[in-house]
Tab-separated table of C-alpha atoms in Angstrom:
chain	number	residue	atom	x	y	z
A	1	MET	CA	-16.247	242.330	-40.687
A	2	SER	CA	-17.165	245.191	-43.102
A	3	GLU	CA	-14.813	247.816	-44.382
A	4	GLU	CA	-16.293	250.265	-41.888
A	5	GLN	CA	-15.895	247.845	-39.044
A	6	ALA	CA	-12.311	247.063	-40.043
A	7	GLU	CA	-11.507	250.747	-40.060
A	8	ALA	CA	-13.231	251.228	-36.659
A	9	TRP	CA	-11.200	248.326	-35.151
A	10	GLU	CA	-7.985	249.728	-36.500
A	11	ALA	CA	-8.741	253.303	-35.318
A	12	SER	CA	-9.657	251.989	-31.895
A	13	ALA	CA	-6.440	249.980	-31.704
A	14	ASN	CA	-4.399	252.997	-32.895
A	15	THR	CA	-5.995	255.074	-30.099
A	16	TRP	CA	-4.371	252.661	-27.591
A	17	VAL	CA	-0.917	252.720	-29.123
A	18	GLY	CA	1.561	253.683	-26.401
A	19	LEU	CA	-1.085	252.750	-23.815
A	20	ASP	CA	-2.154	249.262	-22.619
A	21	VAL	CA	-3.533	247.354	-25.569
A	22	ASN	CA	-4.074	244.399	-23.311
A	23	GLU	CA	-6.328	246.456	-21.084
A	24	PHE	CA	-8.343	247.547	-24.128
A	25	GLN	CA	-8.846	243.903	-25.074
A	26	ARG	CA	-9.872	243.070	-21.521
A	27	GLN	CA	-12.495	245.771	-21.497
A	28	VAL	CA	-13.903	244.656	-24.834
A	29	ILE	CA	-13.992	240.991	-23.660
A	30	ALA	CA	-15.611	242.036	-20.416
A	31	GLU	CA	-18.371	243.873	-22.274
A	32	PHE	CA	-18.760	240.959	-24.655
A	33	ARG	CA	-19.300	238.508	-21.814
A	34	ALA	CA	-21.499	240.764	-19.739
A	35	ASN	CA	-23.893	241.247	-22.692
A	36	SER	CA	-23.849	237.693	-24.176
A	37	GLY	CA	-21.915	238.903	-27.191
A	38	LYS	CA	-24.045	241.933	-27.981
A	39	MET	CA	-21.723	244.931	-28.268
A	40	SER	CA	-22.519	248.676	-28.134
A	41	GLY	CA	-20.741	251.753	-29.464
A	42	MET	CA	-18.238	251.226	-32.311
A	43	PHE	CA	-18.591	247.404	-32.109
A	44	GLU	CA	-22.376	247.374	-32.229
A	45	GLY	CA	-23.604	244.658	-34.636
A	46	TRP	CA	-20.248	242.903	-34.932
A	47	ALA	CA	-20.088	239.127	-34.958
A	48	LEU	CA	-17.239	238.461	-32.467
A	49	ALA	CA	-15.924	235.586	-30.468
A	50	VAL	CA	-13.420	235.180	-27.609
A	51	LEU	CA	-10.699	232.694	-28.499
A	52	THR	CA	-8.768	231.244	-25.601
A	53	THR	CA	-5.479	229.597	-26.585
A	54	VAL	CA	-2.402	228.320	-24.652
A	55	GLY	CA	0.616	230.454	-25.049
A	56	ALA	CA	3.242	228.880	-27.299
A	57	LYS	CA	6.096	230.019	-25.058
A	58	SER	CA	4.424	230.720	-21.694
A	59	GLY	CA	2.008	227.841	-21.543
A	60	LEU	CA	-0.537	230.224	-20.001
A	61	ARG	CA	-4.154	230.814	-21.153
A	62	ARG	CA	-4.425	233.774	-23.559
A	63	GLU	CA	-7.727	235.453	-24.570
A	64	SER	CA	-8.290	237.254	-27.833
A	65	ILE	CA	-11.409	238.915	-29.191
A	66	LEU	CA	-11.760	238.305	-32.909
A	67	GLY	CA	-14.155	238.725	-35.819
A	68	TYR	CA	-16.165	235.452	-36.167
A	69	LEU	CA	-17.760	233.783	-39.060
A	70	GLU	CA	-19.525	230.487	-39.446
A	71	PHE	CA	-19.565	228.264	-42.572
A	72	ALA	CA	-21.505	225.032	-42.618
A	73	GLY	CA	-21.635	225.040	-38.784
A	74	LYS	CA	-17.885	225.568	-38.268
A	75	GLY	CA	-16.383	228.598	-36.743
A	76	ILE	CA	-13.942	230.668	-38.804
A	77	VAL	CA	-11.480	233.222	-37.610
A	78	VAL	CA	-8.869	235.063	-39.671
A	79	ALA	CA	-5.294	235.845	-38.536
A	80	SER	CA	-5.304	239.211	-40.263
A	81	SER	CA	-3.925	241.387	-37.444
A	82	ASN	CA	-5.339	244.420	-39.351
A	83	GLY	CA	-2.899	243.792	-42.263
A	84	SER	CA	0.230	243.574	-40.138
A	85	ASP	CA	3.312	241.906	-41.602
A	86	LYS	CA	3.446	239.612	-38.598
A	87	HIS	CA	1.065	236.858	-37.566
A	88	PRO	CA	-0.898	237.575	-34.419
A	89	ALA	CA	0.189	235.932	-31.206
A	90	TRP	CA	-2.874	233.738	-30.980
A	91	TYR	CA	-2.017	232.171	-34.356
A	92	HIS	CA	1.409	231.173	-33.124
A	93	ASN	CA	-0.308	229.621	-30.075
A	94	ILE	CA	-2.624	227.372	-32.095
A	95	ARG	CA	0.312	226.196	-34.293
A	96	LYS	CA	1.895	224.914	-31.036
A	97	ASN	CA	-1.340	223.798	-29.363
A	98	PRO	CA	-4.541	223.614	-31.490
A	99	ILE	CA	-6.980	222.887	-28.709
A	100	VAL	CA	-8.853	226.130	-27.995
A	101	THR	CA	-12.012	227.442	-26.309
A	102	VAL	CA	-14.478	229.482	-28.407
A	103	GLU	CA	-17.100	231.853	-26.906
A	104	THR	CA	-19.626	233.272	-29.262
A	105	GLY	CA	-21.761	235.021	-26.645
A	106	THR	CA	-24.482	232.424	-26.829
A	107	ASP	CA	-22.326	229.349	-27.044
A	108	THR	CA	-19.077	228.208	-25.502
A	109	TYR	CA	-17.310	225.180	-26.820
A	110	GLN	CA	-13.927	223.459	-27.081
A	111	ALA	CA	-12.499	223.192	-30.575
A	112	ILE	CA	-9.391	222.026	-32.401
A	113	ALA	CA	-8.007	224.778	-34.687
A	114	ALA	CA	-7.127	223.664	-38.242
A	115	ILE	CA	-5.049	225.753	-40.707
A	116	PRO	CA	-6.139	224.920	-44.281
A	117	GLN	CA	-3.361	225.319	-46.914
A	118	ALA	CA	-3.151	226.165	-50.600
A	119	GLN	CA	-6.402	225.855	-52.618
A	120	GLU	CA	-8.477	225.045	-49.599
A	121	ARG	CA	-7.217	228.124	-47.876
A	122	ASP	CA	-7.862	230.283	-50.935
A	123	LYS	CA	-11.410	229.043	-51.333
A	124	LEU	CA	-12.110	229.828	-47.703
A	125	PHE	CA	-10.579	233.309	-47.964
A	126	ASP	CA	-12.796	234.035	-50.978
A	127	ARG	CA	-15.862	233.126	-48.838
A	128	VAL	CA	-14.546	235.265	-45.979
A	129	ILE	CA	-14.109	238.391	-48.079
A	130	ALA	CA	-17.474	237.840	-49.746
A	131	GLU	CA	-19.058	238.131	-46.262
A	132	ALA	CA	-16.514	240.480	-44.674
A	133	PRO	CA	-14.809	242.642	-47.304
A	134	GLY	CA	-12.602	244.354	-44.810
A	135	TYR	CA	-10.285	241.363	-44.708
A	136	ALA	CA	-9.467	241.920	-48.407
A	137	ASP	CA	-8.075	245.333	-47.383
A	138	HIS	CA	-6.060	243.717	-44.672
A	139	GLN	CA	-4.500	241.289	-47.221
A	140	ALA	CA	-3.713	244.187	-49.580
A	141	LYS	CA	-1.612	245.853	-46.883
A	142	THR	CA	0.808	242.963	-46.453
A	143	THR	CA	2.765	240.490	-48.523
A	144	ARG	CA	2.100	237.911	-45.764
A	145	GLU	CA	-0.571	235.413	-46.747
A	146	ILE	CA	-3.211	235.890	-44.127
A	147	PRO	CA	-4.246	232.470	-42.686
A	148	VAL	CA	-7.812	231.358	-42.275
A	149	VAL	CA	-8.447	229.109	-39.290
A	150	VAL	CA	-11.268	226.622	-39.042
A	151	LEU	CA	-12.518	225.866	-35.540
A	152	HIS	CA	-13.702	222.249	-35.445
A	153	ARG	CA	-15.981	221.672	-32.494
A	154	ILE	CA	-14.875	218.810	-30.263
A	155	GLY	CA	-17.911	216.812	-29.371
A	156	PRO	CA	-21.633	217.454	-30.292
A	157	LYS	CA	-23.546	220.650	-29.859
A	158	PRO	CA	-25.811	220.687	-26.795
A	159	GLY	CA	-28.889	218.488	-27.398
A	160	GLU	CA	-27.410	216.745	-30.414
A	161	GLU	CA	-26.195	213.198	-30.660
A	162	ARG	CA	-22.552	212.473	-30.990
A	163	VAL	CA	-21.557	211.567	-34.577
A	164	ARG	CA	-19.098	208.671	-35.003
A	165	GLY	CA	-15.782	210.157	-36.418
A	166	LEU	CA	-12.741	208.891	-38.230
A	167	GLY	CA	-10.878	208.687	-34.967
A	168	ASP	CA	-13.514	206.310	-33.561
A	169	TRP	CA	-13.122	204.147	-36.618
A	170	ILE	CA	-9.310	204.085	-36.136
A	171	VAL	CA	-9.820	202.911	-32.524
A	172	GLU	CA	-12.227	200.215	-33.707
A	173	VAL	CA	-9.614	198.973	-36.224
A	174	HIS	CA	-7.035	198.968	-33.447
A	175	ASP	CA	-9.365	196.939	-31.246
A	176	TRP	CA	-9.953	194.383	-33.967
A	177	LEU	CA	-6.201	194.113	-34.613
A	178	ARG	CA	-5.682	193.618	-30.854
A	179	LYS	CA	-8.172	190.739	-30.754
A	180	GLU	CA	-6.583	189.186	-33.880
A	181	LEU	CA	-3.159	189.424	-32.295
A	182	GLU	CA	-4.436	187.930	-29.059
A	183	THR	CA	-5.839	184.922	-31.056
A	184	LEU	CA	-2.495	184.499	-32.774
A	185	ARG	CA	-0.724	184.611	-29.406
A	186	THR	CA	-3.086	181.906	-28.043
A	187	GLN	CA	-2.389	179.676	-31.038
A	188	VAL	CA	1.385	180.141	-30.596
A	189	ASP	CA	1.102	179.253	-26.975
A	190	GLN	CA	-0.847	176.088	-27.822
A	191	VAL	CA	1.791	175.069	-30.334
A	192	ALA	CA	4.564	175.759	-27.919
A	193	GLU	CA	2.737	173.557	-25.366
A	194	GLY	CA	2.323	170.700	-27.783
A	195	GLY	CA	-1.233	171.450	-28.685
A	196	ALA	CA	-0.648	170.636	-32.379
A	197	ASP	CA	-0.409	166.948	-31.566
A	198	THR	CA	-3.871	166.902	-30.054
A	199	ILE	CA	-5.824	168.491	-32.918
A	200	GLU	CA	-8.194	166.146	-34.617
A	201	ARG	CA	-6.843	164.625	-37.887
A	202	THR	CA	-9.921	165.754	-39.779
A	203	ARG	CA	-9.211	169.432	-39.157
A	204	PRO	CA	-6.208	171.480	-40.307
A	205	ASP	CA	-3.537	171.124	-37.615
A	206	LEU	CA	-2.970	174.001	-35.288
A	207	ALA	CA	0.278	175.109	-36.960
A	208	GLN	CA	-1.576	175.491	-40.228
A	209	GLN	CA	-4.296	177.474	-38.602
A	210	MET	CA	-1.652	179.690	-36.987
A	211	ARG	CA	0.014	180.275	-40.389
A	212	ALA	CA	-3.384	181.257	-41.994
A	213	HIS	CA	-4.266	183.590	-39.035
A	214	CYS	CA	-0.848	185.164	-39.086
A	215	LEU	CA	-1.201	185.871	-42.851
A	216	ASN	CA	-4.596	187.595	-42.315
A	217	PHE	CA	-3.447	189.584	-39.324
A	218	CYS	CA	-0.219	190.796	-40.950
A	219	GLY	CA	-1.947	191.740	-44.186
A	220	ALA	CA	-4.610	193.748	-42.350
A	221	LEU	CA	-1.993	195.525	-40.262
A	222	LYS	CA	0.022	196.344	-43.439
A	223	ARG	CA	-3.085	197.797	-45.128
A	224	HIS	CA	-4.003	199.816	-42.022
A	225	HIS	CA	-0.567	201.407	-41.666
A	226	GLY	CA	-0.286	201.982	-45.429
A	227	GLY	CA	-3.629	203.909	-45.404
A	228	GLU	CA	-2.463	206.063	-42.492
A	229	ASP	CA	0.917	206.806	-44.155
A	230	MET	CA	-0.573	207.644	-47.557
A	231	ALA	CA	-3.705	209.538	-46.565
A	232	VAL	CA	-4.505	210.133	-42.836
A	233	PHE	CA	-1.119	211.412	-41.614
A	234	PRO	CA	-0.457	213.825	-44.576
A	235	MET	CA	-3.961	215.315	-44.070
A	236	LEU	CA	-3.367	215.896	-40.356
A	237	ALA	CA	0.181	217.313	-40.861
A	238	GLU	CA	-1.088	219.830	-43.357
A	239	GLN	CA	-3.786	221.261	-41.109
A	240	PHE	CA	-2.290	220.759	-37.660
A	241	PRO	CA	1.385	221.799	-37.451
A	242	ALA	CA	1.436	220.897	-33.775
A	243	LEU	CA	0.927	217.258	-34.622
A	244	ALA	CA	3.921	217.051	-36.935
A	245	PRO	CA	6.388	215.602	-34.345
A	246	ALA	CA	3.879	212.898	-33.260
A	247	LEU	CA	3.011	212.032	-36.835
A	248	ALA	CA	6.661	211.657	-37.706
A	249	GLN	CA	7.201	209.376	-34.658
A	250	LEU	CA	4.202	207.248	-35.654
A	251	GLY	CA	5.562	206.912	-39.220
A	252	GLU	CA	8.903	205.658	-37.882
A	253	GLU	CA	7.144	203.240	-35.655
A	254	HIS	CA	5.294	201.862	-38.716
A	255	LYS	CA	8.603	200.953	-40.170
A	256	VAL	CA	9.716	199.178	-37.026
A	257	VAL	CA	6.495	197.248	-36.788
A	258	ALA	CA	6.648	196.300	-40.514
A	259	ARG	CA	10.172	194.833	-40.107
A	260	LEU	CA	9.092	192.908	-36.985
A	261	GLN	CA	5.997	191.540	-38.473
A	262	GLU	CA	7.896	190.301	-41.552
A	263	ASP	CA	10.245	188.447	-39.206
A	264	ILE	CA	7.311	186.863	-37.420
A	265	GLN	CA	5.574	185.935	-40.688
A	266	ARG	CA	8.732	184.096	-41.852
A	267	LEU	CA	8.981	182.305	-38.510
A	268	VAL	CA	5.329	181.279	-38.552
A	269	ASP	CA	5.399	180.199	-42.231
A	270	GLY	CA	8.480	178.069	-41.657
A	271	PHE	CA	7.301	176.628	-38.361
A	272	VAL	CA	7.392	172.796	-38.215
A	273	PRO	CA	6.013	171.271	-35.037
A	274	GLY	CA	8.714	169.226	-33.292
A	275	GLU	CA	11.546	170.878	-35.293
A	276	THR	CA	11.208	174.661	-34.914
A	277	ASP	CA	11.910	176.323	-31.651
A	278	PRO	CA	8.478	177.616	-30.517
A	279	VAL	CA	10.006	179.630	-27.617
A	280	ARG	CA	11.723	182.046	-30.035
A	281	LEU	CA	8.445	182.417	-31.982
A	282	ARG	CA	6.482	183.227	-28.841
A	283	ALA	CA	9.128	185.735	-27.719
A	284	ASP	CA	9.161	187.571	-31.064
A	285	LEU	CA	5.332	187.579	-31.115
A	286	GLU	CA	5.287	189.070	-27.611
A	287	ARG	CA	7.730	191.733	-28.730
A	288	LEU	CA	5.418	192.603	-31.586
A	289	ALA	CA	2.355	192.737	-29.279
A	290	ASN	CA	4.124	195.093	-26.903
A	291	GLN	CA	5.364	197.342	-29.721
A	292	LEU	CA	1.889	197.485	-31.235
A	293	GLU	CA	0.128	198.214	-27.969
A	294	SER	CA	2.491	201.082	-27.338
A	295	HIS	CA	2.042	202.343	-30.874
A	296	PHE	CA	-1.748	202.061	-30.783
A	297	GLY	CA	-1.913	203.829	-27.383
A	298	TYR	CA	0.284	206.753	-28.505
A	299	GLU	CA	-1.684	207.094	-31.743
A	300	GLU	CA	-4.997	207.186	-29.960
A	301	GLU	CA	-3.686	209.712	-27.455
A	302	THR	CA	-2.327	212.086	-30.177
A	303	ILE	CA	-4.558	212.073	-33.283
A	304	VAL	CA	-8.054	210.646	-32.417
A	305	THR	CA	-9.345	214.070	-31.283
A	306	ALA	CA	-8.326	215.795	-34.471
A	307	LEU	CA	-9.732	212.968	-36.679
A	308	ASN	CA	-13.103	212.951	-34.850
A	309	ALA	CA	-13.448	216.732	-35.149
A	310	THR	CA	-12.500	216.899	-38.855
A	311	ALA	CA	-13.765	213.725	-40.539
A	312	LEU	CA	-16.673	211.210	-40.334
A	313	ALA	CA	-16.053	207.508	-39.939
A	314	PRO	CA	-16.154	205.754	-43.380
A	315	ASP	CA	-19.407	204.178	-44.356
A	316	LEU	CA	-18.419	200.668	-45.365
A	317	GLY	CA	-21.973	199.441	-45.716
């Protein structure tokens, strides 16, 4: 948005003060859609997009026509509101529900809206005003720090292959942990049924195998949750305010799982066939399995979309 375009937009908005601003928006959006994004009159040559959000209070779909930029294939919109001291309504909406629909005139896609903070925001805003100087004037009008919003496309562009994201990798780690836990449960069942007495003498007994497997599983689970707590969750919380409650719940669940797995590790390490009660061990392991499955399911439901849209899966060689 150039300085001239910014002034034209503000002038057009002022023309509608006291009238129906929503009707003005609807007319602009109708022209935008009817002409595949090509505008006439005062908006001719503008790069615009229609952003559809979900109302933070109403829960209804809300449409806004905004200036639109694209950096490295990612859509960018700016919550400038022509330099108003208040954030625009659509910005409050994405803080509550970041899943949006973006129409550029030639492309329509679903996205998840991220709100970069601190230095990342400042770098983006510098790029924005380099391409659209009018936004610098908007910032000069208000003490409010104008947010820059990055629209991360959900899924591939038409005709492109889907790229494996960090969320996919998290699910793969969960599935591996599920299989490892299932193996441990099978071993505990065999011990409880007296299987340790039937293992060949030339091989480690089943109880020893169980202890080794439990050590590997619990270590992997601890590292997985530690990585999420230290890196993944803070990154998501910074950019997606709507995810904060879910991330807080997941962090508390990590503490519960950690305490439970420590109890099971002690039980497994101290298990002596014929002396230790295998029923208690099996019951505690089942409790861990149920807790983990609930935790994994909730995590996959709440954060995988954001992770896939914002980060690639790690290349572990």
